[in-house]
Amino acid sequence: MLKFKDYEYIRPDFEKLEEEMNILIDKFENASTFEEQSEYFENIMKIMSNVSTMGTLMHIRYSINTKDEFYEKEREFFDENSPKFDKVINKFDKAVVKSKFRPELEEKWGKQLFTLTDMSLEVFSEEIIEDLIEENKTVNEYSKLIASAEIEFEGEKRNLAQMLPFRTSKDREMRKSAENAFLNFFEENEDKFDDIYDRLVKIRTKMAKKLGYNNYIELGYKRMNRSDYGPEEVKNYRKQIYETVVSLVVDIKERQRKRLGLYSLKNYDEGFKFLSGNPKPQGDPDWIIENGRKMYSELSPETKEFFNFMLDRELLDLVSKEGKMSGGYCTFINDYKSPFIFSNFNGTSGDVDVLTHEAGHAFQTYRSRDLGIPAYSFPTYEAAEIHSMSMEFITYPWMELFFKEDTEKYKFSHLAGTLEFLPYGVAVDEFQHFVYGNPEASPAERKAKWREIEKKYMPFKDYSESEFLERGGFWYRQGHIFERPFYYIDYTLAQVCAFQFFNKFNENREKAWEDYLRLCDAGGSKSFLELLELANLKNPFNDGVIEETIKPLRERLNSIDDSKF
């Protein structure tokens, strides 16, 4: 059995691959029968799958150790060359769109592939290749800057992820000291963050103009593969969150303030939920993983098979260490039909969340691994997050394995936290609409706008002891803003869908699991709204859906006496 360490990385020869692709594209265009054209189509898919596989292996291994000189050079190679390869993919997309056998191809491979193909033609031209290369390099500057953090604290150098246990300490002075040390990294590098982001905004705006768009907002939605909704639907959705969820979150934060016995909930208090301490797993990483195996073995035969696959092939890298990229993610290695989970365990409840959230992504890709189209490995971003966020709730019955006597405290904290996330998520989205609608705004104007939006959606924020946060510096830490514009709203859309699954599981677990499996099996073969229909979920853009979804959650929270925690 191959393990991840045995998965072979070979640098793609893009020049040779371009020649092969051009030959196959010519044959595809000149095919006289559907069967013949379909064969060339599959051969082209194999090449694209291999390039994707090598890029994914490179990214994973670089993420694990950003100081690895070999993979750092490979990342630079991909940043420089993959946008050039997009040129031949663009040529193939044009051939597919013009194919006289398109109806037959759509019937065989699904309409969504051709919807994605149509959009890919709208977001690329050879004219922007150099801009794409520059965008990749600039995003990499942000990643390296974040990974470079070495914070001297309590006698050791620590990265950003390793500061979290101190930032949520029972000792308020420790929390304050740790939060200030954490923020100092961002403030000391403020000019660098501003410069990187300013360049990214201008690069992306320039690309949009070259492609004929009025601004990057229009291009950004296309790049996110949004085919069945646009900025107006999202604006109305943000309005629903503002009207329905903000007041609920204000109440949740007031309950937290009272639980902690504080006159005011400062920025360094927000991560600390209970005087008895935040719920955390009662064992080390190996113990967490072993309980994860037990949990997925009992949840269903499908999840048992999946998690054993992940463990047997060593497809998880979970523990934080020096030089490791921050954050967590799940990706899919096409040619090996293998999901991979990356994270930074730090002794908090987030370690368990990785085994539910990222495993939800991984389970989906495992279930849909045989669809045969690289573009179907994951759905579009907002749909992809449904599987992960729903899995967090689906696994509630097994949380006692990890948290023991703190299980109910964890569930309360988790549910409250997911609700608290919605206003923040839409604030990130509204900020990005401002930025790309006003690309000439100065860094100071951007920060001022962020603070204005923060006050709208999160009026409880008390930054009176942080001048840096008061003038709008919080968003530097949100990598999505730098790396993938307009992505963040997807988490909130998926969260609302996950809440629907939670409500469904509380009503009829067996039927809800059938809906969840059906969603996973479809992978990325349908659009966001089509997948919602497939899974019997309601459209969160429609008026009233947010209120209907949130009502049972509000009642659930109000029925819990959180003072006992």
Short mmCIF file of C-alpha atoms in Angstrom, two decimals, residues 189-505:
data_model
loop_
_atom_site.label_atom_id
_atom_site.label_comp_id
_atom_site.label_asym_id
_atom_site.label_seq_id
_atom_site.Cartn_x
_atom_site.Cartn_y
_atom_site.Cartn_z
CA ASN A 189 4.85 44.54 9.65
CA GLU A 190 2.00 46.94 8.89
CA ASP A 191 3.76 48.62 5.98
CA LYS A 192 4.54 45.22 4.43
CA PHE A 193 0.94 44.01 4.71
CA ASP A 194 -0.34 47.29 3.26
CA ASP A 195 2.13 47.15 0.39
CA ILE A 196 1.38 43.52 -0.49
CA TYR A 197 -2.37 44.10 -0.45
CA ASP A 198 -2.17 47.37 -2.37
CA ARG A 199 -0.20 45.63 -5.12
CA LEU A 200 -2.69 42.74 -5.22
CA VAL A 201 -5.66 45.10 -5.56
CA LYS A 202 -3.98 46.96 -8.40
CA ILE A 203 -2.87 43.78 -10.20
CA ARG A 204 -6.38 42.33 -10.02
CA THR A 205 -8.02 45.58 -11.11
CA LYS A 206 -5.63 45.77 -14.06
CA MET A 207 -6.54 42.21 -15.09
CA ALA A 208 -10.25 43.02 -14.88
CA LYS A 209 -9.85 46.08 -17.09
CA LYS A 210 -7.81 44.13 -19.67
CA LEU A 211 -10.58 41.52 -19.84
CA GLY A 212 -13.23 44.16 -20.37
CA TYR A 213 -14.82 44.25 -16.91
CA ASN A 214 -15.73 47.46 -15.08
CA ASN A 215 -13.92 46.35 -11.94
CA TYR A 216 -12.50 43.27 -10.23
CA ILE A 217 -15.82 42.51 -8.49
CA GLU A 218 -17.24 41.28 -11.80
CA LEU A 219 -14.11 39.28 -12.61
CA GLY A 220 -13.80 37.98 -9.05
CA TYR A 221 -17.26 36.43 -9.11
CA LYS A 222 -16.41 34.67 -12.37
CA ARG A 223 -13.09 33.42 -10.98
CA MET A 224 -15.04 32.00 -8.04
CA ASN A 225 -17.20 30.06 -10.55
CA ARG A 226 -20.45 31.64 -9.39
CA SER A 227 -22.93 30.76 -12.09
CA ASP A 228 -26.34 31.08 -10.44
CA TYR A 229 -26.07 34.21 -8.25
CA GLY A 230 -24.26 37.55 -8.20
CA PRO A 231 -23.46 40.61 -6.03
CA GLU A 232 -27.11 41.64 -5.67
CA GLU A 233 -28.13 38.28 -4.20
CA VAL A 234 -25.13 38.42 -1.88
CA LYS A 235 -26.02 41.97 -0.81
CA ASN A 236 -29.54 40.86 0.12
CA TYR A 237 -28.09 37.88 1.98
CA ARG A 238 -25.80 40.20 3.99
CA LYS A 239 -28.88 42.29 4.80
CA GLN A 240 -30.64 39.20 6.20
CA ILE A 241 -27.63 38.38 8.38
CA TYR A 242 -27.55 41.98 9.65
CA GLU A 243 -31.26 41.98 10.48
CA THR A 244 -31.50 38.47 11.95
CA VAL A 245 -28.15 37.39 13.38
CA VAL A 246 -26.33 40.51 14.63
CA SER A 247 -28.72 41.07 17.57
CA LEU A 248 -28.46 37.37 18.50
CA VAL A 249 -24.67 37.57 18.53
CA VAL A 250 -24.79 40.74 20.65
CA ASP A 251 -26.81 38.69 23.17
CA ILE A 252 -24.30 35.82 22.99
CA LYS A 253 -21.39 38.18 23.69
CA GLU A 254 -23.31 39.77 26.59
CA ARG A 255 -23.84 36.30 28.08
CA GLN A 256 -20.11 35.72 27.75
CA ARG A 257 -19.31 39.01 29.52
CA LYS A 258 -21.60 38.08 32.40
CA ARG A 259 -20.18 34.54 32.65
CA LEU A 260 -16.70 35.97 32.93
CA GLY A 261 -17.77 38.60 35.48
CA LEU A 262 -16.25 41.43 33.46
CA TYR A 263 -17.30 45.07 33.29
CA SER A 264 -16.29 45.13 29.63
CA LEU A 265 -15.35 42.37 27.16
CA LYS A 266 -12.04 43.57 25.70
CA ASN A 267 -10.49 42.30 22.47
CA TYR A 268 -8.21 39.97 24.44
CA ASP A 269 -11.19 38.47 26.30
CA GLU A 270 -13.21 37.42 23.29
CA GLY A 271 -11.43 34.12 22.76
CA PHE A 272 -11.88 33.15 26.43
CA LYS A 273 -15.36 31.73 26.92
CA PHE A 274 -15.61 30.32 30.46
CA LEU A 275 -14.02 31.05 33.84
CA SER A 276 -13.49 27.30 34.18
CA GLY A 277 -11.47 27.46 30.97
CA ASN A 278 -12.32 26.81 27.36
CA PRO A 279 -13.21 23.20 26.51
CA LYS A 280 -10.22 21.38 25.11
CA PRO A 281 -9.42 17.80 24.12
CA GLN A 282 -8.35 15.66 27.05
CA GLY A 283 -5.37 14.03 25.36
CA ASP A 284 -2.43 14.43 23.00
CA PRO A 285 -2.58 14.39 19.16
CA ASP A 286 -2.22 10.60 18.89
CA TRP A 287 -5.06 10.16 21.38
CA ILE A 288 -7.25 12.58 19.40
CA ILE A 289 -6.59 10.70 16.16
CA GLU A 290 -7.36 7.34 17.76
CA ASN A 291 -10.65 8.66 19.08
CA GLY A 292 -11.30 10.06 15.62
CA ARG A 293 -10.94 6.53 14.27
CA LYS A 294 -13.46 5.27 16.83
CA MET A 295 -15.87 8.11 16.02
CA TYR A 296 -15.84 7.53 12.28
CA SER A 297 -16.03 3.75 12.73
CA GLU A 298 -19.26 4.16 14.68
CA LEU A 299 -20.79 6.99 12.62
CA SER A 300 -21.32 4.88 9.48
CA PRO A 301 -19.73 2.17 7.34
CA GLU A 302 -18.90 4.86 4.77
CA THR A 303 -16.98 7.05 7.22
CA LYS A 304 -15.21 4.03 8.72
CA GLU A 305 -13.85 3.02 5.32
CA PHE A 306 -12.83 6.62 4.55
CA PHE A 307 -10.98 7.35 7.79
CA ASN A 308 -9.07 4.07 7.71
CA PHE A 309 -7.98 4.97 4.18
CA MET A 310 -6.64 8.31 5.45
CA LEU A 311 -4.77 6.76 8.37
CA ASP A 312 -3.37 3.78 6.48
CA ARG A 313 -1.86 6.05 3.81
CA GLU A 314 -0.70 8.72 6.29
CA LEU A 315 -2.73 11.43 4.62
CA LEU A 316 -2.84 13.72 7.64
CA ASP A 317 -0.20 16.20 8.84
CA LEU A 318 -1.71 17.77 11.92
CA VAL A 319 0.86 19.04 14.44
CA SER A 320 2.24 22.59 14.41
CA LYS A 321 6.00 22.90 14.07
CA GLU A 322 8.67 25.40 13.08
CA GLY A 323 8.55 26.47 9.44
CA LYS A 324 5.11 24.98 8.87
CA MET A 325 2.58 27.17 7.08
CA SER A 326 -0.18 28.49 9.33
CA GLY A 327 -3.83 27.45 9.14
CA GLY A 328 -5.42 24.27 7.93
CA TYR A 329 -6.90 22.87 4.74
CA CYS A 330 -8.01 19.79 2.89
CA THR A 331 -6.93 19.15 -0.67
CA PHE A 332 -7.25 16.29 -3.14
CA ILE A 333 -4.42 14.50 -4.97
CA ASN A 334 -6.08 13.53 -8.24
CA ASP A 335 -3.89 10.77 -9.63
CA TYR A 336 -3.76 8.98 -6.28
CA LYS A 337 -7.47 9.59 -5.57
CA SER A 338 -6.43 10.72 -2.13
CA PRO A 339 -7.68 13.53 0.09
CA PHE A 340 -5.04 15.17 2.33
CA ILE A 341 -5.62 17.05 5.59
CA PHE A 342 -3.17 19.71 6.79
CA SER A 343 -3.47 21.56 10.11
CA ASN A 344 -1.63 22.99 13.11
CA PHE A 345 -2.75 21.28 16.33
CA ASN A 346 -2.29 23.62 19.29
CA GLY A 347 -4.05 21.98 22.25
CA THR A 348 -7.39 23.76 21.79
CA SER A 349 -10.83 22.55 20.73
CA GLY A 350 -9.81 23.54 17.21
CA ASP A 351 -7.80 20.31 17.07
CA VAL A 352 -11.04 18.33 17.20
CA ASP A 353 -12.70 20.74 14.77
CA VAL A 354 -10.01 19.75 12.25
CA LEU A 355 -11.08 16.12 12.52
CA THR A 356 -14.65 17.14 11.77
CA HIS A 357 -14.38 20.16 9.45
CA GLU A 358 -11.44 19.15 7.26
CA ALA A 359 -12.52 15.51 7.41
CA GLY A 360 -15.89 16.63 6.04
CA HIS A 361 -14.09 18.02 2.99
CA ALA A 362 -11.97 14.90 2.73
CA PHE A 363 -14.97 12.58 3.03
CA GLN A 364 -16.69 14.41 0.17
CA THR A 365 -13.68 14.10 -2.15
CA TYR A 366 -13.28 10.44 -1.17
CA ARG A 367 -16.93 9.74 -2.02
CA SER A 368 -16.73 11.53 -5.40
CA ARG A 369 -13.18 10.46 -6.30
CA ASP A 370 -14.27 8.42 -9.33
CA LEU A 371 -16.19 11.11 -11.21
CA GLY A 372 -13.27 11.32 -13.65
CA ILE A 373 -13.05 15.11 -14.02
CA PRO A 374 -10.47 17.10 -11.99
CA ALA A 375 -12.90 20.05 -11.85
CA TYR A 376 -15.41 17.82 -10.05
CA SER A 377 -13.06 16.92 -7.16
CA PHE A 378 -14.60 19.74 -5.14
CA PRO A 379 -17.77 21.72 -5.78
CA THR A 380 -17.54 25.50 -6.08
CA TYR A 381 -16.34 27.00 -2.82
CA GLU A 382 -19.62 27.84 -1.09
CA ALA A 383 -20.96 24.34 -1.74
CA ALA A 384 -17.68 22.67 -0.75
CA GLU A 385 -17.89 24.15 2.73
CA ILE A 386 -21.31 22.59 3.39
CA HIS A 387 -19.80 19.12 3.78
CA SER A 388 -17.19 20.30 6.26
CA MET A 389 -19.38 22.55 8.40
CA SER A 390 -22.17 19.99 8.48
CA MET A 391 -19.76 17.27 9.63
CA GLU A 392 -18.98 19.41 12.69
CA PHE A 393 -22.63 19.00 13.75
CA ILE A 394 -23.09 15.43 12.49
CA THR A 395 -20.35 14.29 14.90
CA TYR A 396 -21.88 15.95 18.00
CA PRO A 397 -22.93 12.55 19.47
CA TRP A 398 -19.24 11.55 19.69
CA MET A 399 -17.82 14.71 21.26
CA GLU A 400 -17.68 13.04 24.68
CA LEU A 401 -14.80 10.92 23.35
CA PHE A 402 -12.69 14.08 23.15
CA PHE A 403 -14.05 16.46 25.79
CA LYS A 404 -15.40 14.10 28.50
CA GLU A 405 -16.96 16.20 31.29
CA ASP A 406 -16.62 19.34 29.14
CA THR A 407 -18.76 17.93 26.31
CA GLU A 408 -21.85 20.11 26.88
CA LYS A 409 -19.63 23.13 27.34
CA TYR A 410 -17.99 22.37 24.00
CA LYS A 411 -21.31 21.98 22.19
CA PHE A 412 -22.60 25.27 23.59
CA SER A 413 -19.34 27.03 22.72
CA HIS A 414 -19.25 25.54 19.24
CA LEU A 415 -22.84 26.44 18.38
CA ALA A 416 -22.45 29.95 19.77
CA GLY A 417 -19.16 30.33 17.89
CA THR A 418 -20.65 29.29 14.55
CA LEU A 419 -23.40 31.88 14.99
CA GLU A 420 -20.85 34.54 15.98
CA PHE A 421 -18.99 33.77 12.77
CA LEU A 422 -21.80 34.85 10.43
CA PRO A 423 -21.55 38.63 11.04
CA TYR A 424 -17.76 38.49 10.78
CA GLY A 425 -17.94 36.53 7.54
CA VAL A 426 -20.29 38.99 5.87
CA ALA A 427 -18.17 41.89 7.16
CA VAL A 428 -15.17 40.43 5.31
CA ASP A 429 -17.29 40.22 2.18
CA GLU A 430 -18.64 43.77 2.43
CA PHE A 431 -15.08 45.02 2.98
CA GLN A 432 -13.88 43.34 -0.20
CA HIS A 433 -16.73 44.82 -2.21
CA PHE A 434 -15.62 48.24 -0.97
CA VAL A 435 -11.95 47.57 -1.76
CA TYR A 436 -12.45 46.35 -5.31
CA GLY A 437 -15.17 48.92 -5.97
CA ASN A 438 -12.71 51.62 -4.87
CA PRO A 439 -9.30 50.29 -5.97
CA GLU A 440 -7.59 53.67 -5.57
CA ALA A 441 -8.44 53.90 -1.86
CA SER A 442 -5.35 54.35 0.30
CA PRO A 443 -4.30 51.77 2.92
CA ALA A 444 -5.50 54.17 5.64
CA GLU A 445 -8.89 54.52 3.94
CA ARG A 446 -9.20 50.75 3.67
CA LYS A 447 -8.51 50.32 7.37
CA ALA A 448 -10.98 53.04 8.28
CA LYS A 449 -13.63 51.34 6.14
CA TRP A 450 -12.91 47.98 7.77
CA ARG A 451 -13.45 49.52 11.21
CA GLU A 452 -16.72 51.12 10.03
CA ILE A 453 -18.00 47.77 8.73
CA GLU A 454 -16.83 46.04 11.91
CA LYS A 455 -18.90 48.42 14.02
CA LYS A 456 -21.95 47.69 11.85
CA TYR A 457 -21.83 43.91 12.10
CA MET A 458 -19.95 43.47 15.40
CA PRO A 459 -20.93 46.44 17.60
CA PHE A 460 -19.74 44.63 20.73
CA LYS A 461 -16.04 44.90 19.75
CA ASP A 462 -14.09 46.81 22.42
CA TYR A 463 -10.71 47.91 21.07
CA SER A 464 -10.18 50.66 23.64
CA GLU A 465 -6.83 49.15 24.64
CA SER A 466 -5.55 48.56 21.09
CA GLU A 467 -4.88 51.54 18.87
CA PHE A 468 -3.88 49.17 16.04
CA LEU A 469 -7.26 47.39 16.05
CA GLU A 470 -9.18 50.63 16.61
CA ARG A 471 -7.86 52.06 13.36
CA GLY A 472 -8.76 48.89 11.46
CA GLY A 473 -5.87 46.43 11.46
CA PHE A 474 -7.72 43.23 12.35
CA TRP A 475 -8.21 42.00 8.76
CA TYR A 476 -4.46 41.49 8.09
CA ARG A 477 -4.72 38.04 9.69
CA GLN A 478 -7.47 36.90 7.30
CA GLY A 479 -5.50 35.17 4.55
CA HIS A 480 -8.51 34.79 2.25
CA ILE A 481 -8.63 38.57 1.77
CA PHE A 482 -5.14 38.46 0.30
CA GLU A 483 -5.11 35.05 -1.36
CA ARG A 484 -8.60 34.46 -2.77
CA PRO A 485 -10.84 37.52 -3.06
CA PHE A 486 -14.56 37.09 -2.37
CA TYR A 487 -14.05 33.57 -0.99
CA TYR A 488 -15.07 34.32 2.59
CA ILE A 489 -18.82 34.77 2.09
CA ASP A 490 -18.82 31.13 0.96
CA TYR A 491 -18.15 29.98 4.52
CA THR A 492 -21.20 31.84 5.79
CA LEU A 493 -23.47 30.52 3.04
CA ALA A 494 -22.28 27.02 3.84
CA GLN A 495 -22.73 27.66 7.57
CA VAL A 496 -26.40 28.48 7.02
CA CYS A 497 -26.74 25.25 5.02
CA ALA A 498 -24.92 23.33 7.77
CA PHE A 499 -27.38 24.76 10.30
CA GLN A 500 -30.15 23.35 8.12
CA PHE A 501 -28.47 19.95 8.22
CA PHE A 502 -28.13 20.25 12.01
CA ASN A 503 -31.87 20.93 12.30
CA LYS A 504 -32.60 18.01 9.92
CA PHE A 505 -30.34 15.63 11.89
#
